[in-house]
Coordinates of C-alpha atoms in Angstrom, one line a residue:
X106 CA 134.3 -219.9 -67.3
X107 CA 135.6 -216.4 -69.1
X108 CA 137.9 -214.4 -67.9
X109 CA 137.3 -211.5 -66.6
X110 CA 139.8 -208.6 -67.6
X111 CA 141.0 -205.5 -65.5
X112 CA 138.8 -203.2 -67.3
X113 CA 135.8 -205.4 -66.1
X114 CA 136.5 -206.1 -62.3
X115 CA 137.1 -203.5 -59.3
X116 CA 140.9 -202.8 -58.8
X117 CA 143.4 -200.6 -56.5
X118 CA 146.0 -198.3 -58.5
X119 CA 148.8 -196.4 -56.7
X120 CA 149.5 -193.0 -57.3
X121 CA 153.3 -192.6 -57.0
X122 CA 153.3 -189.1 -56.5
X123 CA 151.0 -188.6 -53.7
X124 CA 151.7 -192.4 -52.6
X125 CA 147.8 -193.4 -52.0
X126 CA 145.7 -196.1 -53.7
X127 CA 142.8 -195.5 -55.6
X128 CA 140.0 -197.7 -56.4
X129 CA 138.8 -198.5 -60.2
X130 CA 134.9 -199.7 -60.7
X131 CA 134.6 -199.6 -64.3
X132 CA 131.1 -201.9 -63.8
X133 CA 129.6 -198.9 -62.7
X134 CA 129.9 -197.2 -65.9
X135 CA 126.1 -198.0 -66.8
X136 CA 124.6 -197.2 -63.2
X137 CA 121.9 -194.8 -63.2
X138 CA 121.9 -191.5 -61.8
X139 CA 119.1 -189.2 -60.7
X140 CA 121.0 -186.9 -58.6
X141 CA 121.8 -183.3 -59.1
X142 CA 122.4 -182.0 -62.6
X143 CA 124.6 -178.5 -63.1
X144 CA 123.1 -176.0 -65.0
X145 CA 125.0 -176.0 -68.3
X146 CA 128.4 -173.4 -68.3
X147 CA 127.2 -170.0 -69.8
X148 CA 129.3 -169.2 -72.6
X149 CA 128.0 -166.1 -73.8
X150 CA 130.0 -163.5 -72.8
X151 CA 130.5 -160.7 -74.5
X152 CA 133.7 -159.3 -76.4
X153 CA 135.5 -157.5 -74.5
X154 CA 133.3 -157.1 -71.6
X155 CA 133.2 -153.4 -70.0
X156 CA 131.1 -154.1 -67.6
X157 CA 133.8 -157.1 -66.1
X158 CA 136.2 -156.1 -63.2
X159 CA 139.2 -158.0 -64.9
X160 CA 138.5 -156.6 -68.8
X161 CA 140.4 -153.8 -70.0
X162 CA 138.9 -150.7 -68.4
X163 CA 137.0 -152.3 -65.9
X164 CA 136.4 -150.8 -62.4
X165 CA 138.0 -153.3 -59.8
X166 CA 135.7 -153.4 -56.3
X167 CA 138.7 -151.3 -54.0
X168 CA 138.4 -148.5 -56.7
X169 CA 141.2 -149.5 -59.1
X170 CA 140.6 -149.1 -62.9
X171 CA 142.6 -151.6 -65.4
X172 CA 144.2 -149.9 -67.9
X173 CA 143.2 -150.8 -72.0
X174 CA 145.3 -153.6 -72.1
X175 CA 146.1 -155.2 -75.4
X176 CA 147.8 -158.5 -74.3
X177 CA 148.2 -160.0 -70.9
X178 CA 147.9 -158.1 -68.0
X179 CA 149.2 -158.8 -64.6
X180 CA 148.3 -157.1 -61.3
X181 CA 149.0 -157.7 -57.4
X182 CA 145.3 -159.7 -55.7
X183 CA 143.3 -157.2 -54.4
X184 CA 142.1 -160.1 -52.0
X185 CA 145.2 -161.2 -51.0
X186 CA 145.0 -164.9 -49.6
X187 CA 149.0 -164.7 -48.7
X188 CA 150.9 -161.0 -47.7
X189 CA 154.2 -159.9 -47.8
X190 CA 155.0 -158.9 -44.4
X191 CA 158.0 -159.7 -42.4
X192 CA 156.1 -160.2 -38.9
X193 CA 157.2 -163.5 -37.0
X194 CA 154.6 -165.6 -35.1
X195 CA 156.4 -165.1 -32.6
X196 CA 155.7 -161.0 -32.9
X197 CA 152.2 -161.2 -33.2
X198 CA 149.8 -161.0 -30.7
X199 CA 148.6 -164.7 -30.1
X200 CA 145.2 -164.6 -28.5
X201 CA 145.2 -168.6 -28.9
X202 CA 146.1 -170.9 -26.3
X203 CA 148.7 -172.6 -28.6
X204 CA 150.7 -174.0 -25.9
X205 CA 150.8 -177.6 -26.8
X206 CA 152.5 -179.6 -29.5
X207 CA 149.1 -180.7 -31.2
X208 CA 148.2 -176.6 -31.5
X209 CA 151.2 -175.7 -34.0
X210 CA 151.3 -172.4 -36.1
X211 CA 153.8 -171.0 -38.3
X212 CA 154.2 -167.9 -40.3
X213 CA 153.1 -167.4 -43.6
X214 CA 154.7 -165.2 -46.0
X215 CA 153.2 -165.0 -49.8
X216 CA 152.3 -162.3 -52.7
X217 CA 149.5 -163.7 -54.6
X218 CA 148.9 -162.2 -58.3
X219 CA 146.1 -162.3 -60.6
X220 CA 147.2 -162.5 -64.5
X221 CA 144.1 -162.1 -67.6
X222 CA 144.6 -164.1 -70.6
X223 CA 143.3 -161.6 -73.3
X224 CA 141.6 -158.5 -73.3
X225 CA 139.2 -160.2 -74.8
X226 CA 136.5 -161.6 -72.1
X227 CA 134.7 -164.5 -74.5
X228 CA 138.4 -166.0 -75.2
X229 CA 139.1 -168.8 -73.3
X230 CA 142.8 -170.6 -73.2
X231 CA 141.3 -172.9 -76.3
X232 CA 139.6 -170.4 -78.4
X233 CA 142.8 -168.6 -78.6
X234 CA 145.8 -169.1 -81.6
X235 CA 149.0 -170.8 -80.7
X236 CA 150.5 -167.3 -80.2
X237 CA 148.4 -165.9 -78.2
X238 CA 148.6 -168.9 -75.3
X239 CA 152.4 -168.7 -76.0
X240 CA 152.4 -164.7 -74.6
X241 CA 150.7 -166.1 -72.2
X242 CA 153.4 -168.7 -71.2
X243 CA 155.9 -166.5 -71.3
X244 CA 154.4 -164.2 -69.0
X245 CA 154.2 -167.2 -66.5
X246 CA 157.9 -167.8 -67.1
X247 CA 158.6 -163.9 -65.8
X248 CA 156.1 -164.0 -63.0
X249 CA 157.6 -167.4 -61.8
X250 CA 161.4 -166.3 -62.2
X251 CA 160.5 -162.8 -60.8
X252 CA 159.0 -164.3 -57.6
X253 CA 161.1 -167.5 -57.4
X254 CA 163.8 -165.3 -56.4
X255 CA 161.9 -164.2 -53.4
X256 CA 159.9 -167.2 -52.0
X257 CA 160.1 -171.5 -52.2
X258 CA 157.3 -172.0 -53.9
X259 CA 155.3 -170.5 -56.8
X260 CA 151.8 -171.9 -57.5
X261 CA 150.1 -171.0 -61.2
X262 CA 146.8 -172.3 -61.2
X263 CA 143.1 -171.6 -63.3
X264 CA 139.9 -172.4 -62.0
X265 CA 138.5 -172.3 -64.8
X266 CA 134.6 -172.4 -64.8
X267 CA 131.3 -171.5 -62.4
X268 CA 131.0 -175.2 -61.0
X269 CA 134.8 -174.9 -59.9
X270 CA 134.4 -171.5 -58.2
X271 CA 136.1 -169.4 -60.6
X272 CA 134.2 -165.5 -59.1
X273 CA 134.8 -163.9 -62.6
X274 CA 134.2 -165.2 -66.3
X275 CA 136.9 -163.0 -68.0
X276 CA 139.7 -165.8 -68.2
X277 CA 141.6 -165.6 -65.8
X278 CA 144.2 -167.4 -63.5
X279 CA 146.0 -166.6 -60.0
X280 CA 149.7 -167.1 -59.3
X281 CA 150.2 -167.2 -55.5
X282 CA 154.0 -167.1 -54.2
X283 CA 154.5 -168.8 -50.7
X284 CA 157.6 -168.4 -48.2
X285 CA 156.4 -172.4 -47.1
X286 CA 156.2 -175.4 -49.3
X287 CA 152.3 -176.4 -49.4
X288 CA 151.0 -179.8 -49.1
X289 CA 151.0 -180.9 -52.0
X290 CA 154.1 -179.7 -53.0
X291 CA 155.9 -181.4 -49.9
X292 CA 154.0 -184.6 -50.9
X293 CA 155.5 -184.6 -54.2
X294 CA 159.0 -183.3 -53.5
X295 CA 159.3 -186.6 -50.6
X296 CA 158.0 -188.8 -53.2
X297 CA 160.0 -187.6 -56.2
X298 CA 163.1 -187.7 -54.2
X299 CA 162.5 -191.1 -52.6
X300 CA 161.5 -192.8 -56.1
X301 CA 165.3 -190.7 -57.4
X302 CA 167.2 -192.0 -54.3
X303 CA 166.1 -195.9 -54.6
X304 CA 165.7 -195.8 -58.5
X305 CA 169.1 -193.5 -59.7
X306 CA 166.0 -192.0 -61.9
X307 CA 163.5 -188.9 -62.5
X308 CA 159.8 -190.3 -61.8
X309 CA 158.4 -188.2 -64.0
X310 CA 160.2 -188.5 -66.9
X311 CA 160.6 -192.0 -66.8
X312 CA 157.1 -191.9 -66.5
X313 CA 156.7 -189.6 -69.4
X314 CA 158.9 -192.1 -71.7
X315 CA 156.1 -195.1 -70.3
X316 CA 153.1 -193.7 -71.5
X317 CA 155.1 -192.5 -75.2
X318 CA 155.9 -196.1 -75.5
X319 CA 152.6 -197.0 -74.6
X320 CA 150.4 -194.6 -76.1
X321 CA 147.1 -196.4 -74.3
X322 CA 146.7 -192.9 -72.5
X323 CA 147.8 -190.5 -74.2
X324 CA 145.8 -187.9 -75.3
X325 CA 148.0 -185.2 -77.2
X326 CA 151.5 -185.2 -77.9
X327 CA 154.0 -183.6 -79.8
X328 CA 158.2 -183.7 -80.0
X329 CA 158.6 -182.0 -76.7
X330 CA 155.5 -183.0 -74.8
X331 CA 152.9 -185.4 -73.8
X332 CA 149.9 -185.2 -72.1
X333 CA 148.3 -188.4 -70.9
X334 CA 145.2 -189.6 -68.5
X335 CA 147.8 -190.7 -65.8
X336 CA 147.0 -194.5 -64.7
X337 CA 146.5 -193.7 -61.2
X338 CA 144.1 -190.7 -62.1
X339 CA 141.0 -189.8 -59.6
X340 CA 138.9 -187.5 -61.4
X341 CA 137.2 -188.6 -65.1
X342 CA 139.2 -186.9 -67.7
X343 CA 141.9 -185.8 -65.5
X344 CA 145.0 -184.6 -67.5
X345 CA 148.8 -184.7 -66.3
X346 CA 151.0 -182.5 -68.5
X347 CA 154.7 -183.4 -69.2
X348 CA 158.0 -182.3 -71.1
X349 CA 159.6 -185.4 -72.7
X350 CA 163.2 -183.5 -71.8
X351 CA 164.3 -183.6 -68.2
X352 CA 163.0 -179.7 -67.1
X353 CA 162.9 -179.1 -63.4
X354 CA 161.1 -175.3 -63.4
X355 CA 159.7 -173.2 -66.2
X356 CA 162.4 -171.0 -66.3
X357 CA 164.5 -174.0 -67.7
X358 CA 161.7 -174.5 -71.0
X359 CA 163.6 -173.5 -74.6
X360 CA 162.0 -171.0 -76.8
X361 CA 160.8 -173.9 -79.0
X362 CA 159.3 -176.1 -76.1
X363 CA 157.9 -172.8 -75.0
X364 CA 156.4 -173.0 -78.5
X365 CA 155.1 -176.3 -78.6
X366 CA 153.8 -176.1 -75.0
X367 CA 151.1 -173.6 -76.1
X368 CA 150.4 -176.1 -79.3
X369 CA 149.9 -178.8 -76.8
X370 CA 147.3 -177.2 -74.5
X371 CA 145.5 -175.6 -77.6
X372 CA 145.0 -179.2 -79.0
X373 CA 144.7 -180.4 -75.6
X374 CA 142.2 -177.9 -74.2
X375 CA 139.8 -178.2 -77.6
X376 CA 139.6 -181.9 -77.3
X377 CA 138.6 -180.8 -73.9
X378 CA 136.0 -178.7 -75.1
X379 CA 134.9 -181.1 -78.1
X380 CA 133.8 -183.7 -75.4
X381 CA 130.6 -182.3 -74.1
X382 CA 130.5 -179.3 -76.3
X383 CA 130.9 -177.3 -73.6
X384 CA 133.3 -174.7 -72.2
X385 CA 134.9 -177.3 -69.9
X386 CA 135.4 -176.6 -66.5
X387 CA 138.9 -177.5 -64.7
X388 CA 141.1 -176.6 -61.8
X389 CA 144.8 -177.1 -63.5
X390 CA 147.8 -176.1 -61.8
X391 CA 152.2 -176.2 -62.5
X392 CA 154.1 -178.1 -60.1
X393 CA 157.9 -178.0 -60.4
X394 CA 161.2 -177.8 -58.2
X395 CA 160.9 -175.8 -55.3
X396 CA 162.6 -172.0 -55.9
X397 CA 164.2 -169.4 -53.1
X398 CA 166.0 -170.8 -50.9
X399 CA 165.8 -174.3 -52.9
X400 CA 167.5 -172.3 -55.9
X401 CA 170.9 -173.5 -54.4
X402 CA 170.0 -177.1 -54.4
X403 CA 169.9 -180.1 -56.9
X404 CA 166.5 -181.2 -56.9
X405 CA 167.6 -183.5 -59.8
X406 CA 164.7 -185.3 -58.4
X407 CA 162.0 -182.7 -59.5
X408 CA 160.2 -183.0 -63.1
X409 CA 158.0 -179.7 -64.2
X410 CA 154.2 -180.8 -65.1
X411 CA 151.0 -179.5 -64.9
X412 CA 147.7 -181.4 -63.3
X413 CA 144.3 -180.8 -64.5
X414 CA 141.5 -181.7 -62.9
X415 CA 137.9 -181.4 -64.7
X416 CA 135.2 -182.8 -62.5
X417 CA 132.1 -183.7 -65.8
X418 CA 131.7 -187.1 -65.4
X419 CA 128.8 -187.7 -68.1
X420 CA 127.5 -185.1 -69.6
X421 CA 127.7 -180.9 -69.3
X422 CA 125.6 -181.0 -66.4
X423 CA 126.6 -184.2 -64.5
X424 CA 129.6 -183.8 -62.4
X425 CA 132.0 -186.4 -60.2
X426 CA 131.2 -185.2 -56.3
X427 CA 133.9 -186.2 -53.9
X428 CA 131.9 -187.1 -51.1
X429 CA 130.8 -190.3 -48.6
X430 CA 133.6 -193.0 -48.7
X431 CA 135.9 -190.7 -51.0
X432 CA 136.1 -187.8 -48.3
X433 CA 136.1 -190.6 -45.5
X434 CA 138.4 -193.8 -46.8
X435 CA 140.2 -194.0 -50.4
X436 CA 139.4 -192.0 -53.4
X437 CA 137.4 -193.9 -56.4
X438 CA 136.8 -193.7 -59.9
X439 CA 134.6 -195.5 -62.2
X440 CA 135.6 -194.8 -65.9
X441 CA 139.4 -196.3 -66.0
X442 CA 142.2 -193.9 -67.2
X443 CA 142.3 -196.1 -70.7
X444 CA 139.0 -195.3 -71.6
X445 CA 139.1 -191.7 -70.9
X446 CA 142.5 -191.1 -72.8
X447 CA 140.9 -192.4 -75.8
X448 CA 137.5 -190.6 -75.8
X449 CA 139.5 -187.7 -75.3
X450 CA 142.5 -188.7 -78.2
X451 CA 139.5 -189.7 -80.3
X452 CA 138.1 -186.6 -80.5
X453 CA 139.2 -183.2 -83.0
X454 CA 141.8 -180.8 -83.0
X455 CA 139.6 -178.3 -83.9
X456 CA 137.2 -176.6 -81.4
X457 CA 133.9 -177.1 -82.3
X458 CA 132.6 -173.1 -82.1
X459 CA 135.6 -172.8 -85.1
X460 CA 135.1 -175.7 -87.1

């Protein structure tokens, strides 16, 4: 009787950092599907783009005009999600009967900030030169130390993409500055710090020196990073980001892994691209040690990364949903990390509108 390996069979894989299990049917690879089909990303737009709110010159919707910028510019969210205001719950007027320990509120303190790429609105992250993504790192770098100062966490993330929401082609991405930690962030701070406490070590960058070793799922790396299809991943081509040196929050990075950084998501990004010839849509955001008040701290425990999440499953047009027994029970994949990493690896450095 053969054998059946784990890339046949349906398995569990735990996820360390949000300490859940996730299932793997790789035999479903081959299933059909007749369900809905996305229309295929538009990637014509134009050069720069006058008529966009977020392009050099454009007319915002309260009235504000951006000036001619040249590089990246930076400006406070018009639609703020999070305000800096020093009100108390405790001030406001609560017309909610909150007077129970299951009805809990708390106050919320923020500044959210929107920061374009390029002026021009046809240039996405991987269409860009080395240099250009690395102004664009080091502008995250002075937004994060500027408003780490002030507040505990500091969220950059892109929604990159119509099918992930993103309300304006020009590329873009939103920094949002908190006075809370936010789920996910607590998640992996008690998981990072648990794994430091029992092990004497940094999760992430022993995890980082795994997958080097390994090299089953990596997909790009370089001398001072590595990015890999993480073993526990959930979504298809799902990317997790990671300095081989232990680097807690971006305002730790060197010039020269500053440098290599952008090299790394260039490649990283294309081979993105490459897969369905496609601008590739992705939510990706930076996780790293908790600022403000944590400032004062250790968190030895804490290793800077970034997560990307791309939800194309087969095609341009056929995405992963996450609905039925993954919104009600235990997420699930079919296509196991291994043989994502190396479509992805497999695939060329050099985006295929340039080649």
């Amino acid at each position: 009787m053969a054998t059946l390996t784990i890339s046949q069979t349906p398995h569990l894989r735990f996820n360390p950092l949000r300490q859940e299990w996730i299932i793997v049917s790789p035999q479903r690879i081959t299933r059909p599907w007749q369900g809905r089909k996305e229309a295929p990303q538009n990637n014509k737009t134009s050069r720069p783009d006058g008529n966009n709110a977020l392009a050099p010159g454009g007319r915002r919707s309260n009235g504000n005009v951006n000036p001619n910028y040249e590089s990246t510019y930076v400006f406070t969210n018009d639609f703020p999600a999070l305000t800096d205001n020093n009100t108390t719950v405790d001030e406001l007027d609560n017309n909610f009967d909150c007077d129970h320990p299951l009805l809990k509120n708390a106050t919320a303190r923020g500044e959210c900030r929107v920061m374009c790429f390029h002026p021009r609105s046809d240039l996405t992250l991987p269409l860009m030169t080395v240099a250009e993504i690395l102004v664009v790192i080091n502008k995250w770098t002075e937004e994060y130390e500027r408003l780490g100062r002030k507040f505990n966490w500091v969220q950059i993330f892109e929604n990159k993409g119509d099918i992930m929401g993103c309300s304006n082609p020009h590329p873009h991405c939103q920094i949002w500055s908190s006075s809370f930690l936010p789920n996910d962030a607590l998640l992996e701070d008690n998981s990072q710090k648990t794994y430091y406490e029992e092990n004497g070590k940094v999760m992430l960058k022993e995890y980082a020196d795994l997958e080097s070793a390994k090299k089953t799922r990596v997909v790009v790396e370089n001398r001072d990073w590595i990015a890999v299809v993480p073993y526990w991943a959930t979504w298809p081509f799902e990317i997790l980001l990671l300095p081989r040196r232990h680097v807690k929050r971006f305002t730790e990075l060197s010039e020269d892994e500053k440098i290599n950084l952008a090299d790394c998501m260039k490649k990283m990004l294309t081979k993105y691209d490459n897969l369905f010839e496609t601008s590739f849509p992705y939510s990706m955001g930076w996780h790293g040690a908790p600022t403000g008040s944590y400032l004062s701290q250790s968190c030895q425990h804490w290793q800077l990364h970034a997560h990307y999440y791309p939800p194309l499953l087969r095609s341009a047009t056929v995405k992963k949903f996450m609905a039925g027994y993954e919104m009600v029970a235990s997420p699930q994949r079919d296509l196991t990390a291994e043989m994502a990493a190396e479509r992805l690896r497999n695939l060329p450095d050099i985006h295929y509108k340039q080649a």
